[in-house]
mmCIF file of C-alpha atoms in Angstrom:
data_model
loop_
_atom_site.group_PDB
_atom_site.id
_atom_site.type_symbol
_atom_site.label_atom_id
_atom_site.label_comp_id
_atom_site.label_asym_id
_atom_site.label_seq_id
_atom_site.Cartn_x
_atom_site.Cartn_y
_atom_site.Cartn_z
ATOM 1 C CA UNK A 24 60.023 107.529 99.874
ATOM 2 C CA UNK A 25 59.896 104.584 97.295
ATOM 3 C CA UNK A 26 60.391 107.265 94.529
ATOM 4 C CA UNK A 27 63.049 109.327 96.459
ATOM 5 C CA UNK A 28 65.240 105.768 96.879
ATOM 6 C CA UNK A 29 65.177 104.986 93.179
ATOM 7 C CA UNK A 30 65.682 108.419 92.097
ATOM 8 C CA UNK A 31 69.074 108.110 94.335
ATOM 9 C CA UNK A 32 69.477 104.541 93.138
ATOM 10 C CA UNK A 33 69.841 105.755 89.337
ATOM 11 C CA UNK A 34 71.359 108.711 90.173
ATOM 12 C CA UNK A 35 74.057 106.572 91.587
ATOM 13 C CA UNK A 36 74.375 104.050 88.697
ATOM 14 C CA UNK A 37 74.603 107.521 86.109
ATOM 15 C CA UNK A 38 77.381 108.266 88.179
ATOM 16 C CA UNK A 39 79.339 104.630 88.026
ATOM 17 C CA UNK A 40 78.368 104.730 84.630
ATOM 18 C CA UNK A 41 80.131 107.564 83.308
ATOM 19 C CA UNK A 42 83.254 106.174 85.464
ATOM 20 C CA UNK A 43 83.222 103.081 84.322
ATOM 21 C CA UNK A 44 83.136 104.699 80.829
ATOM 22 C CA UNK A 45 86.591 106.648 81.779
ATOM 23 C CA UNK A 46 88.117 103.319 83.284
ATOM 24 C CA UNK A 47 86.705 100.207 82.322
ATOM 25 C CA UNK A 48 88.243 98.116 84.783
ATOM 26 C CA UNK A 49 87.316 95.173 86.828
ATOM 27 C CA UNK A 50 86.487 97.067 90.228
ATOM 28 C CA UNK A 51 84.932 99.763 88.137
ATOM 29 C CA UNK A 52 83.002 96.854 86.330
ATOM 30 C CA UNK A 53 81.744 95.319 90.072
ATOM 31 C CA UNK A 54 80.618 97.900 91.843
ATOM 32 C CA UNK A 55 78.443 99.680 88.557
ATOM 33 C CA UNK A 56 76.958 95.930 88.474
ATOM 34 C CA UNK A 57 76.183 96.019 92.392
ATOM 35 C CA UNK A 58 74.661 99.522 92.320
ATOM 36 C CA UNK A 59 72.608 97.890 88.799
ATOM 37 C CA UNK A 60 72.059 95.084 90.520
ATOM 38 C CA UNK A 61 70.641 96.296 94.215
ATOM 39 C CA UNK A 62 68.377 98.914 92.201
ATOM 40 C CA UNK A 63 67.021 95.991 89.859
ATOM 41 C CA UNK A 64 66.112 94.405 93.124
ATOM 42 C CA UNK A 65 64.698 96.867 94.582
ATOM 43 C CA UNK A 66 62.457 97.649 91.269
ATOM 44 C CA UNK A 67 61.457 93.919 91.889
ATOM 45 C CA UNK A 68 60.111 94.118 94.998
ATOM 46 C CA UNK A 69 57.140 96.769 93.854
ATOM 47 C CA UNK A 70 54.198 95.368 94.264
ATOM 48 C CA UNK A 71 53.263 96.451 90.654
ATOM 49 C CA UNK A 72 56.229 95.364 89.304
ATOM 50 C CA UNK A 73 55.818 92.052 91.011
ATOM 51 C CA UNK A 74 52.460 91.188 89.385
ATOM 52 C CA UNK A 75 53.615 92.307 85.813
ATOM 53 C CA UNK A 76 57.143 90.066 86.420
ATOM 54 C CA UNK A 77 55.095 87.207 87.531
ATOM 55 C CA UNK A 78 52.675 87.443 84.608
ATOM 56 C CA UNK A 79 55.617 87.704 82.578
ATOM 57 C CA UNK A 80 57.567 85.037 83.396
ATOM 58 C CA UNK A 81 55.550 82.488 86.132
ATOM 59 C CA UNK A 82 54.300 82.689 89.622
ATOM 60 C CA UNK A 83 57.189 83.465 91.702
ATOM 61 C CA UNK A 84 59.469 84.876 89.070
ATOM 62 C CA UNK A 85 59.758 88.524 90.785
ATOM 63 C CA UNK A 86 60.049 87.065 94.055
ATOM 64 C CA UNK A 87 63.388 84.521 92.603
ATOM 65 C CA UNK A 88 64.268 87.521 90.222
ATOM 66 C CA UNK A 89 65.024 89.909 93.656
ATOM 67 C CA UNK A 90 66.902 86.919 95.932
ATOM 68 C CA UNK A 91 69.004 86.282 92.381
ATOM 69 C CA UNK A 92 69.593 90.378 91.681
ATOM 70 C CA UNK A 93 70.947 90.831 95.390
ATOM 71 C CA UNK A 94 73.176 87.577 95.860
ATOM 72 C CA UNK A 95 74.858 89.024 92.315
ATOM 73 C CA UNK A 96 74.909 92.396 93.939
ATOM 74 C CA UNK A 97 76.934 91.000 97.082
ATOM 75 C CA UNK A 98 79.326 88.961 95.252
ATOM 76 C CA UNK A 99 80.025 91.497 92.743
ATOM 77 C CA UNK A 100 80.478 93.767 95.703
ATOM 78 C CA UNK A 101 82.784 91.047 97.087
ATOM 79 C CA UNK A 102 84.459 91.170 93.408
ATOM 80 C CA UNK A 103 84.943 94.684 93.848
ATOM 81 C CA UNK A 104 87.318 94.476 96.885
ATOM 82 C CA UNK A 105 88.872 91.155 95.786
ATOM 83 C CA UNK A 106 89.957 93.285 92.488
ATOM 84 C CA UNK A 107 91.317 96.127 94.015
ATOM 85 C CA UNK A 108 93.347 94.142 96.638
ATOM 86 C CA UNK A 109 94.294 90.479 94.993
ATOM 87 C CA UNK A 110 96.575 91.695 91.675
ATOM 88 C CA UNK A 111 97.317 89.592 89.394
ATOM 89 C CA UNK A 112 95.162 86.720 90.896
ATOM 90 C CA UNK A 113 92.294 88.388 90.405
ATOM 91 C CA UNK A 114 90.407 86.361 87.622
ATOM 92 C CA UNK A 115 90.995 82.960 89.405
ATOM 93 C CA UNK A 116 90.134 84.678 92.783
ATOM 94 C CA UNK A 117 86.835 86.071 91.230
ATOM 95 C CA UNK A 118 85.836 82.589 89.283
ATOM 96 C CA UNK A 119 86.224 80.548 92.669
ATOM 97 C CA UNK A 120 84.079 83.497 94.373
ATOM 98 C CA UNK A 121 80.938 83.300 91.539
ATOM 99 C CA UNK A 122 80.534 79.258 92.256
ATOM 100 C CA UNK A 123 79.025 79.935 95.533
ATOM 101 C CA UNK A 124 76.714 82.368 93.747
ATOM 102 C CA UNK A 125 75.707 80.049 90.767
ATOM 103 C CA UNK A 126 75.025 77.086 93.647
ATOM 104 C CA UNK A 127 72.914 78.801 95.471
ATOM 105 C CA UNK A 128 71.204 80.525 92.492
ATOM 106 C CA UNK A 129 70.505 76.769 91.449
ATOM 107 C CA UNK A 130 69.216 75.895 94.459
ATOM 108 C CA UNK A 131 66.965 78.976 94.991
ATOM 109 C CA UNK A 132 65.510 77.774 91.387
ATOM 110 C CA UNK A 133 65.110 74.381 92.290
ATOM 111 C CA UNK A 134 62.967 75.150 95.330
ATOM 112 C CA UNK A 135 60.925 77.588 93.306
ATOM 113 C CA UNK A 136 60.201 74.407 90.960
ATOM 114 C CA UNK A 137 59.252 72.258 93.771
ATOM 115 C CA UNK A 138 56.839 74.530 95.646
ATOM 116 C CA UNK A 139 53.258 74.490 94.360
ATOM 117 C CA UNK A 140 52.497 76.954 92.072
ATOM 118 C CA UNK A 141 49.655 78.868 94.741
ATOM 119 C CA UNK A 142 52.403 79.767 96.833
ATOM 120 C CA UNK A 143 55.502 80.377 95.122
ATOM 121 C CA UNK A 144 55.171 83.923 95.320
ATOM 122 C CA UNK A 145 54.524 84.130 99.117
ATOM 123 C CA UNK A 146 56.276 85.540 101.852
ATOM 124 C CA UNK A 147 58.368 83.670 104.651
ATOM 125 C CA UNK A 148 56.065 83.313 107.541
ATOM 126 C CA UNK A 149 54.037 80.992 109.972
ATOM 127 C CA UNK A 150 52.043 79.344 107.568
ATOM 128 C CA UNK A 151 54.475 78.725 104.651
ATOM 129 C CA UNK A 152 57.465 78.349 106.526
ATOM 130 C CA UNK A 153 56.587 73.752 106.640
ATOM 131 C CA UNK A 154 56.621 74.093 102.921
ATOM 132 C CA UNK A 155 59.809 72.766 101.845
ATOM 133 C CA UNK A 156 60.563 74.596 98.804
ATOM 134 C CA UNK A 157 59.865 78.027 100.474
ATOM 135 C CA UNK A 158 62.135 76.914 103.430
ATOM 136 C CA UNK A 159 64.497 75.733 100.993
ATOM 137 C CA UNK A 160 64.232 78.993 99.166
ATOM 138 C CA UNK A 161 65.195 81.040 101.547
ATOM 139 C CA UNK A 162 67.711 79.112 103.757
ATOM 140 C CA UNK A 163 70.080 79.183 100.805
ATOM 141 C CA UNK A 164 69.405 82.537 99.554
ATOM 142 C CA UNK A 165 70.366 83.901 103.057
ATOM 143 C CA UNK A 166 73.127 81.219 103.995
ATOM 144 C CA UNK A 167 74.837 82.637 100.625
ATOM 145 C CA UNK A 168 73.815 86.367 101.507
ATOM 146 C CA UNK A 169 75.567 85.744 105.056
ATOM 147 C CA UNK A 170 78.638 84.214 103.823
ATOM 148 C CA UNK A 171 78.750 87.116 101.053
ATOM 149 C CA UNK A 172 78.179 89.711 103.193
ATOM 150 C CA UNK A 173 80.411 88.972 106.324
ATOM 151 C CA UNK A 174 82.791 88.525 103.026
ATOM 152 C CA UNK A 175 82.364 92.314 102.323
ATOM 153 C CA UNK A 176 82.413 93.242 105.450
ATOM 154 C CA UNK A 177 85.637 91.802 106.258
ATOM 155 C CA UNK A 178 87.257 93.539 103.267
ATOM 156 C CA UNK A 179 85.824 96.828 103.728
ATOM 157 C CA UNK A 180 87.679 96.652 107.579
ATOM 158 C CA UNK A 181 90.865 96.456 105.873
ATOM 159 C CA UNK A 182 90.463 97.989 103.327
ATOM 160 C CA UNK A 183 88.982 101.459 105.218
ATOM 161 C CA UNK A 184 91.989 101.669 106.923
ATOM 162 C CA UNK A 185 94.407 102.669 103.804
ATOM 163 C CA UNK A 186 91.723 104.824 102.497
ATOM 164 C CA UNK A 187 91.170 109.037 102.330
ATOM 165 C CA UNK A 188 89.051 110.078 104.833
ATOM 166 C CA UNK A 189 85.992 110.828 102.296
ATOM 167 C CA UNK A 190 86.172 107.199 101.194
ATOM 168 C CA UNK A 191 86.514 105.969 104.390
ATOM 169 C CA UNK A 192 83.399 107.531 105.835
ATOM 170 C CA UNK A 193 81.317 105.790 102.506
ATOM 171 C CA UNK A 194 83.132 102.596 103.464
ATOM 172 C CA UNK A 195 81.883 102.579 107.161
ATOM 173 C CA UNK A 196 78.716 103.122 106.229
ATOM 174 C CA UNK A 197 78.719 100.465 103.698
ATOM 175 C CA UNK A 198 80.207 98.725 106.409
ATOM 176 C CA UNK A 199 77.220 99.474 108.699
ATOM 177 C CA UNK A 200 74.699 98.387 106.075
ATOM 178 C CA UNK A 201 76.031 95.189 105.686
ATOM 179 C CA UNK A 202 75.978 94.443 109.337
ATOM 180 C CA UNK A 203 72.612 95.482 109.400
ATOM 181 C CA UNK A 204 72.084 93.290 105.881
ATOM 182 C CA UNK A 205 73.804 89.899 107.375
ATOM 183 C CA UNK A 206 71.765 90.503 110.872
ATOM 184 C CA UNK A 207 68.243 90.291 109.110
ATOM 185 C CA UNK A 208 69.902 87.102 107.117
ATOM 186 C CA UNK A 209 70.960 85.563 109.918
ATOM 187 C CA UNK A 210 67.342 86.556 112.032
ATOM 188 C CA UNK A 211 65.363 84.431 109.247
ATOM 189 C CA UNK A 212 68.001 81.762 108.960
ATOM 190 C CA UNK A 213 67.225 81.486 112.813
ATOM 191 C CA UNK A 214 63.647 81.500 112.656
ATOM 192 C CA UNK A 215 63.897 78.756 109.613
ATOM 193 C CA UNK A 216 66.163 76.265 112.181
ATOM 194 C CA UNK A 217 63.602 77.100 115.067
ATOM 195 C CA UNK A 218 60.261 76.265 112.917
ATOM 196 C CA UNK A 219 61.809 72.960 111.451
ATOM 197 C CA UNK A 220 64.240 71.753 114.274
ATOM 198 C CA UNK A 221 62.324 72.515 117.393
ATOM 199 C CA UNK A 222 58.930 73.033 115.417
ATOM 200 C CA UNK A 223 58.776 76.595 117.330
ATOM 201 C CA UNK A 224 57.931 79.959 114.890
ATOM 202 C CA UNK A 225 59.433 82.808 116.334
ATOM 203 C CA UNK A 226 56.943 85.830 114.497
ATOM 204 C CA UNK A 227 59.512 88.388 115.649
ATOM 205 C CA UNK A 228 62.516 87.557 114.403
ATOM 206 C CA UNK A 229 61.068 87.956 110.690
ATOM 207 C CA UNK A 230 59.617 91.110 112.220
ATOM 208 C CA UNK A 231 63.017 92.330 113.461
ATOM 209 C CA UNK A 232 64.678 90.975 110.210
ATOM 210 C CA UNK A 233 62.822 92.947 107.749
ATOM 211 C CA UNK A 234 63.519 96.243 109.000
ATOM 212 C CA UNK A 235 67.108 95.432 109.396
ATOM 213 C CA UNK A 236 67.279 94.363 105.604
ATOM 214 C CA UNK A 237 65.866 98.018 104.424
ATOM 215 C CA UNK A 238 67.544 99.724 106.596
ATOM 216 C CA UNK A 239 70.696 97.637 105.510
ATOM 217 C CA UNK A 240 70.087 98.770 101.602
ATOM 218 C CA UNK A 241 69.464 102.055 102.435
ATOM 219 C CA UNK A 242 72.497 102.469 104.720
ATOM 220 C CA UNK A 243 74.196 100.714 101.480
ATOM 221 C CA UNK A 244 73.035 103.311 99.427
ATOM 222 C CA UNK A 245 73.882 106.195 101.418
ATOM 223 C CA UNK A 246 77.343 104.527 101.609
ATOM 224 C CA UNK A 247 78.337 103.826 98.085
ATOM 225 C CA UNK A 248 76.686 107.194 96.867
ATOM 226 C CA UNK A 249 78.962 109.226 99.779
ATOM 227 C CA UNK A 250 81.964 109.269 98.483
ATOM 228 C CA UNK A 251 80.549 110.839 95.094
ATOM 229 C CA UNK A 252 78.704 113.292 96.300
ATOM 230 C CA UNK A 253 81.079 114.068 98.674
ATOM 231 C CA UNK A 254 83.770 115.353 95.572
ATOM 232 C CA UNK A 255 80.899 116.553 93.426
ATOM 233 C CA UNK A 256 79.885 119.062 96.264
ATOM 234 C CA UNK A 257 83.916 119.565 96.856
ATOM 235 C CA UNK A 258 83.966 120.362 92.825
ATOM 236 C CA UNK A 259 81.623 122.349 93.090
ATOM 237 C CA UNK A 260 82.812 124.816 96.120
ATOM 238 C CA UNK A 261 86.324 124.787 94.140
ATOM 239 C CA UNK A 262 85.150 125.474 90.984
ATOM 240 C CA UNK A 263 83.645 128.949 92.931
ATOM 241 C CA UNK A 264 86.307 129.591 94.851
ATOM 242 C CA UNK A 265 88.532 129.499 91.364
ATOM 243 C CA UNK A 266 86.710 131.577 89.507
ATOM 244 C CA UNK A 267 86.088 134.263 92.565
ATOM 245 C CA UNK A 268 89.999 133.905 93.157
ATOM 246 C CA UNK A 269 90.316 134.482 88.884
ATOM 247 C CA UNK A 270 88.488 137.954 89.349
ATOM 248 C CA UNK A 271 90.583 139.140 92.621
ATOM 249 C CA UNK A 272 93.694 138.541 90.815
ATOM 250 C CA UNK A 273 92.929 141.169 87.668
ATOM 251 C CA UNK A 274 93.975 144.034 89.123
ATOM 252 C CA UNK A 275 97.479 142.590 89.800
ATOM 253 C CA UNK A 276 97.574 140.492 86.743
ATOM 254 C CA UNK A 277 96.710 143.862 84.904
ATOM 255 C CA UNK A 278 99.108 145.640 86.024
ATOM 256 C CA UNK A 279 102.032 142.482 85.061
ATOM 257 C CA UNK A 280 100.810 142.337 81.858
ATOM 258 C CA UNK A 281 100.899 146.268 80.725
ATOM 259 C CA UNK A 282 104.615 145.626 81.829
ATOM 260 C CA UNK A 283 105.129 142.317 79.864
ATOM 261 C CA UNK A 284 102.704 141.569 77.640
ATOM 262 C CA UNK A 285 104.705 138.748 76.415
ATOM 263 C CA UNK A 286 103.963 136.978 80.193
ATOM 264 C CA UNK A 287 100.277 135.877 78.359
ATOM 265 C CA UNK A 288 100.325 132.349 77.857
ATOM 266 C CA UNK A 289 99.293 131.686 74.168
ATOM 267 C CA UNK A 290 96.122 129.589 73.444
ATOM 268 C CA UNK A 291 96.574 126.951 70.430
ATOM 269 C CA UNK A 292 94.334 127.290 68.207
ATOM 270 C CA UNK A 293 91.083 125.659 68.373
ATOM 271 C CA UNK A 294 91.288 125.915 72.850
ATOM 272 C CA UNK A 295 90.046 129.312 73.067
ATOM 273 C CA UNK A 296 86.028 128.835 73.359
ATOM 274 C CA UNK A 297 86.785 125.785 75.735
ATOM 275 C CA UNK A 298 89.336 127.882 77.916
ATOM 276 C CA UNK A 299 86.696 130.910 77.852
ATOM 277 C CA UNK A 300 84.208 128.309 80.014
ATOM 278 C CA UNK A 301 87.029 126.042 81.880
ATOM 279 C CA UNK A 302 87.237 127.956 85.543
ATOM 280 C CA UNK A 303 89.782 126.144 86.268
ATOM 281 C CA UNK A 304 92.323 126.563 83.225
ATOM 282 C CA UNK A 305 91.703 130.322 83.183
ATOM 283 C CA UNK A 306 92.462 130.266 87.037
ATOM 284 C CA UNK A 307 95.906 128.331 86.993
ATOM 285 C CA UNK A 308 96.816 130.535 83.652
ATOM 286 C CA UNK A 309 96.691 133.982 85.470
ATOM 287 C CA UNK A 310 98.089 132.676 88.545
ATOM 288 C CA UNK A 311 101.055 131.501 86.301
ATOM 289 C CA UNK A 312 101.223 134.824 83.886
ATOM 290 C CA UNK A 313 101.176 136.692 87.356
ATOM 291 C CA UNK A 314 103.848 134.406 88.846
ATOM 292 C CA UNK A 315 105.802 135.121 85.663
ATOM 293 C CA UNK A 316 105.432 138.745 86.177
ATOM 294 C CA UNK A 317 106.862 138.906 88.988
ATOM 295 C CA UNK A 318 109.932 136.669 88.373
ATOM 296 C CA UNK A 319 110.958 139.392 85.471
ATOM 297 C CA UNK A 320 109.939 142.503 87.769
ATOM 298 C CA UNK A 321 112.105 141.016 90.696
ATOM 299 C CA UNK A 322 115.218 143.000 89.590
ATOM 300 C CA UNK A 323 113.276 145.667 90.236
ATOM 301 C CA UNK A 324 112.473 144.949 93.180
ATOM 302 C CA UNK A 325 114.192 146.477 96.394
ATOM 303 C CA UNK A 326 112.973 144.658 99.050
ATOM 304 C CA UNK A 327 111.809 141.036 99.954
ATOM 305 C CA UNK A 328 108.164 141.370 98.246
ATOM 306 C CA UNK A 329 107.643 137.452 99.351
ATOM 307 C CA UNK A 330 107.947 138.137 103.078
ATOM 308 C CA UNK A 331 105.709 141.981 102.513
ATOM 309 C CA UNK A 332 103.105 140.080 100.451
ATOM 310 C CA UNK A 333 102.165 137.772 103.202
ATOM 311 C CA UNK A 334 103.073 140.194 106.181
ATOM 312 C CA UNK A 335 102.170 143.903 105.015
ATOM 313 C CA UNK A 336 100.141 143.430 101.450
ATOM 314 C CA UNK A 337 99.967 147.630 101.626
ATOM 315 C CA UNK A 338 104.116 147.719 101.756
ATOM 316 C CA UNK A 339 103.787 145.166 99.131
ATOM 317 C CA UNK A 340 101.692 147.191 97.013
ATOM 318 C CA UNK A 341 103.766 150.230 97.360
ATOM 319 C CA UNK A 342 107.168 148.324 96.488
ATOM 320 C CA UNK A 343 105.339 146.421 93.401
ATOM 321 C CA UNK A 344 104.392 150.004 91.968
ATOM 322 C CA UNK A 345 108.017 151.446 92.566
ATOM 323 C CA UNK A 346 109.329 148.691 90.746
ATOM 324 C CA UNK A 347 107.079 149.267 87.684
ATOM 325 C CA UNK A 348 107.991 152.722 87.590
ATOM 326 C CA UNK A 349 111.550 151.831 87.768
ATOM 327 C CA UNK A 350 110.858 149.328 84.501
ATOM 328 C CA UNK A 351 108.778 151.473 82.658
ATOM 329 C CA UNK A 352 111.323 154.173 82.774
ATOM 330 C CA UNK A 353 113.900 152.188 81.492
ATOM 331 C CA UNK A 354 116.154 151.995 84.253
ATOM 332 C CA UNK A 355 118.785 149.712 84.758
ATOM 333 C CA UNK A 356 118.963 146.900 87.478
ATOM 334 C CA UNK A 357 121.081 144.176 88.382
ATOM 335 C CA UNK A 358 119.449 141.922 86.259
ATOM 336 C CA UNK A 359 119.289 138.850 89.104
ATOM 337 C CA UNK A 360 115.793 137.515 89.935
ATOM 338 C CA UNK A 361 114.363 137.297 93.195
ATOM 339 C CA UNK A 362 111.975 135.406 95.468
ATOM 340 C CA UNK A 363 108.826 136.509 94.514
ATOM 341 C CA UNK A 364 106.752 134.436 96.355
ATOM 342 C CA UNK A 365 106.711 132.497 100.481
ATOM 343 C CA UNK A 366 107.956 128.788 99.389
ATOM 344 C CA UNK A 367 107.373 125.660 101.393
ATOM 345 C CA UNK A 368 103.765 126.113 100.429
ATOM 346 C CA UNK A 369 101.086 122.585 100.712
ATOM 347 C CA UNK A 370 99.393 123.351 97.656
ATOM 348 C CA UNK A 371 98.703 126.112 95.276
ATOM 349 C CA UNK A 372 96.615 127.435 96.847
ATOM 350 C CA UNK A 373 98.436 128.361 100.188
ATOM 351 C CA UNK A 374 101.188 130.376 97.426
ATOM 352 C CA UNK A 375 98.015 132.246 95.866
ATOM 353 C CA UNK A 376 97.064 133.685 99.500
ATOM 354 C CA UNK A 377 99.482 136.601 99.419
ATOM 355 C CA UNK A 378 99.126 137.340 95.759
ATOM 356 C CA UNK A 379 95.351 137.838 96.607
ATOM 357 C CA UNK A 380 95.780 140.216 99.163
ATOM 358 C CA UNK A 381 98.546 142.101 97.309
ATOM 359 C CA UNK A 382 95.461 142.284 94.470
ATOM 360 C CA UNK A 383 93.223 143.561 97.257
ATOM 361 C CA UNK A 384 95.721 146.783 98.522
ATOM 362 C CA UNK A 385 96.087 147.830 95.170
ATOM 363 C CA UNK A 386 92.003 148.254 94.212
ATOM 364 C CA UNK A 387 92.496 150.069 97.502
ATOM 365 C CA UNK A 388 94.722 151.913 96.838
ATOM 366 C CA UNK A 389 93.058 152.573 93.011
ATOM 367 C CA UNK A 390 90.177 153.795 94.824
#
């Protein structure tokens, strides 16, 4: 499970990566340093990881390392929506939003430094919860985490709301992590107030808290990683469906071009071994030479091959191949061009529909 998470973790940050690499802008910037960030903290929480940190650095090092790693993960989060939504504000916006972060970073520090040294490393719970600097440690890591947090949460509300409906599903589960995030915050900020105030420990809100927390990161992963996998898997199906479509078009598009070979769209030099392995480029070229071929066989044309092509692709067929054999006999028409095609279309792909089946009647009617 550990192994599976952090697989998905850098899988996640490749991702960001390469589009931070196409746009290196601030929200780009944010959210590749919250997925860094989160996964960094996560890394620090191994237990082997822990021990080699610690005898790295000094006891407690890991443990400070993770609280620091996911406060910068939130407020760079928080970054993110502040610099999609804020405009030209943005860089004052974002300094005011990392002093909250660097005070309770300094704080978090200073209670590390004040704890002794035996139990700097240890856990929230019954027996170290009197210690000051532990308390300390983590009232202000999870006062800022709460703040941070409801922060995000906030923002992804509004912001959900003006998004496509892929992004939108990422965002409420992002939005669902961090509920679950702030809750476990807000469970051990409880059980801190209870053990000092009313000298009461509370064992199960720390056991309620901690299961909220990682289910709250992995809900966060599952959330920021949605969206991309979502329009990977969407490429993907596309990029099928294109070059399927490519090959149920050549029948059709061979018969345009033996007509007009001048309909073939010319490659510049240099494009043809990238255009041999782009689906996509070789699909929108035939459907274009085939559109064009039918714009100059439309004189030819007797009858409304737009409204046959989506209605009766067999009548369609049989009115295409009359019209070649008008044009490759040389006879004369009357030179106007014709609706070739249904318009009012959504897309390209709703104009392709009848060419395809007019493809399909005439391999059945080849055979």
């Amino acid at each position: 499970m550990t192994a599976a998470i952090f697989v998905l973790f850098a899988a996640a940050l490749a991702w960001r990566l390469f589009q931070l690499a196409r746009s290196p802008r601030l929200p780009n910037w944010a959210v590749t340093v919250t997925i860094a960030a989160f996964a960094l903290a996560f890394l620090a929480q191994q237990r082997g990881v822990t021990t080699w940190f610690d005898g790295l650095t000094a006891p407690g090092g890991a443990r400070l390392a993770n609280n620091v790693l996911l406060s910068s993960g939130v407020c760079s989060l928080l970054i993110f929506f502040l610099g999609s939504a804020i405009g030209p504000r943005q860089a004052r916006r974002v300094a005011l939003e990392l002093v909250p972060l660097a005070a309770a970073i300094a704080v978090m520090t200073f209670a590390v430094a004040i704890t002794p040294v035996p139990l700097r490393g240890a856990a929230l719970g019954p027996d170290t919860v009197h210690e000051p600097g532990i308390a300390l440690f983590y009232f202000s890591g999870g006062a800022y985490l709460i703040y941070a947090i409801t922060a995000c949460a906030v923002w992804i509300v509004r912001y959900q709301r003006v998004a496509d409906p892929h992004l939108r599903t990422g965002l409420r589960i992002g939005a669902a992590s961090l509920v679950a995030a702030a809750a476990g915050s807000v469970l051990r900020a409880i059980y801190l107030v209870l053990a000092w105030v009313f000298d009461v420990t509370v064992p199960a809100l720390l056991w309620l808290g901690v299961p909220l927390v990682i289910l709250g990161s992995v809900l966060f992963l599952a959330g920021i990683t949605y969206p991309g996998v979502r329009a990977r898997v969407a490429a993907v199906v596309r990029r099928r469906r294109h070059r399927a479509d490519h090959h149920r078009l050549a029948p059709l598009w061979t018969l345009l071009v033996a007509a007009y070979p001048s309909i073939v769209l010319r490659t510049p030099p240099g494009n043809s071994l990238r255009d041999r392995f782009a689906v996509h480029r070789r699909y929108y070229r035939r459907v274009i030479e085939i559109r064009d071929g039918l714009v100059q066989l439309s004189p030819y044309l007797e009858t409304d091959l737009a409204s046959l092509a989506a209605d009766d692709p067999s009548a369609a067929a049989a009115a295409l191949r009359t019209a070649l054999a008008r044009q490759a006999s040389g006879e004369a028409s009357d030179g106007r061009a014709k609706l070739v095609l249904p318009g009012g279309g959504a897309d390209l792909e709703s104009d392709v529909r009848p060419l395809l089946s007019l493809s399909a009647t005439l391999v059945g009617k080849e055979n």
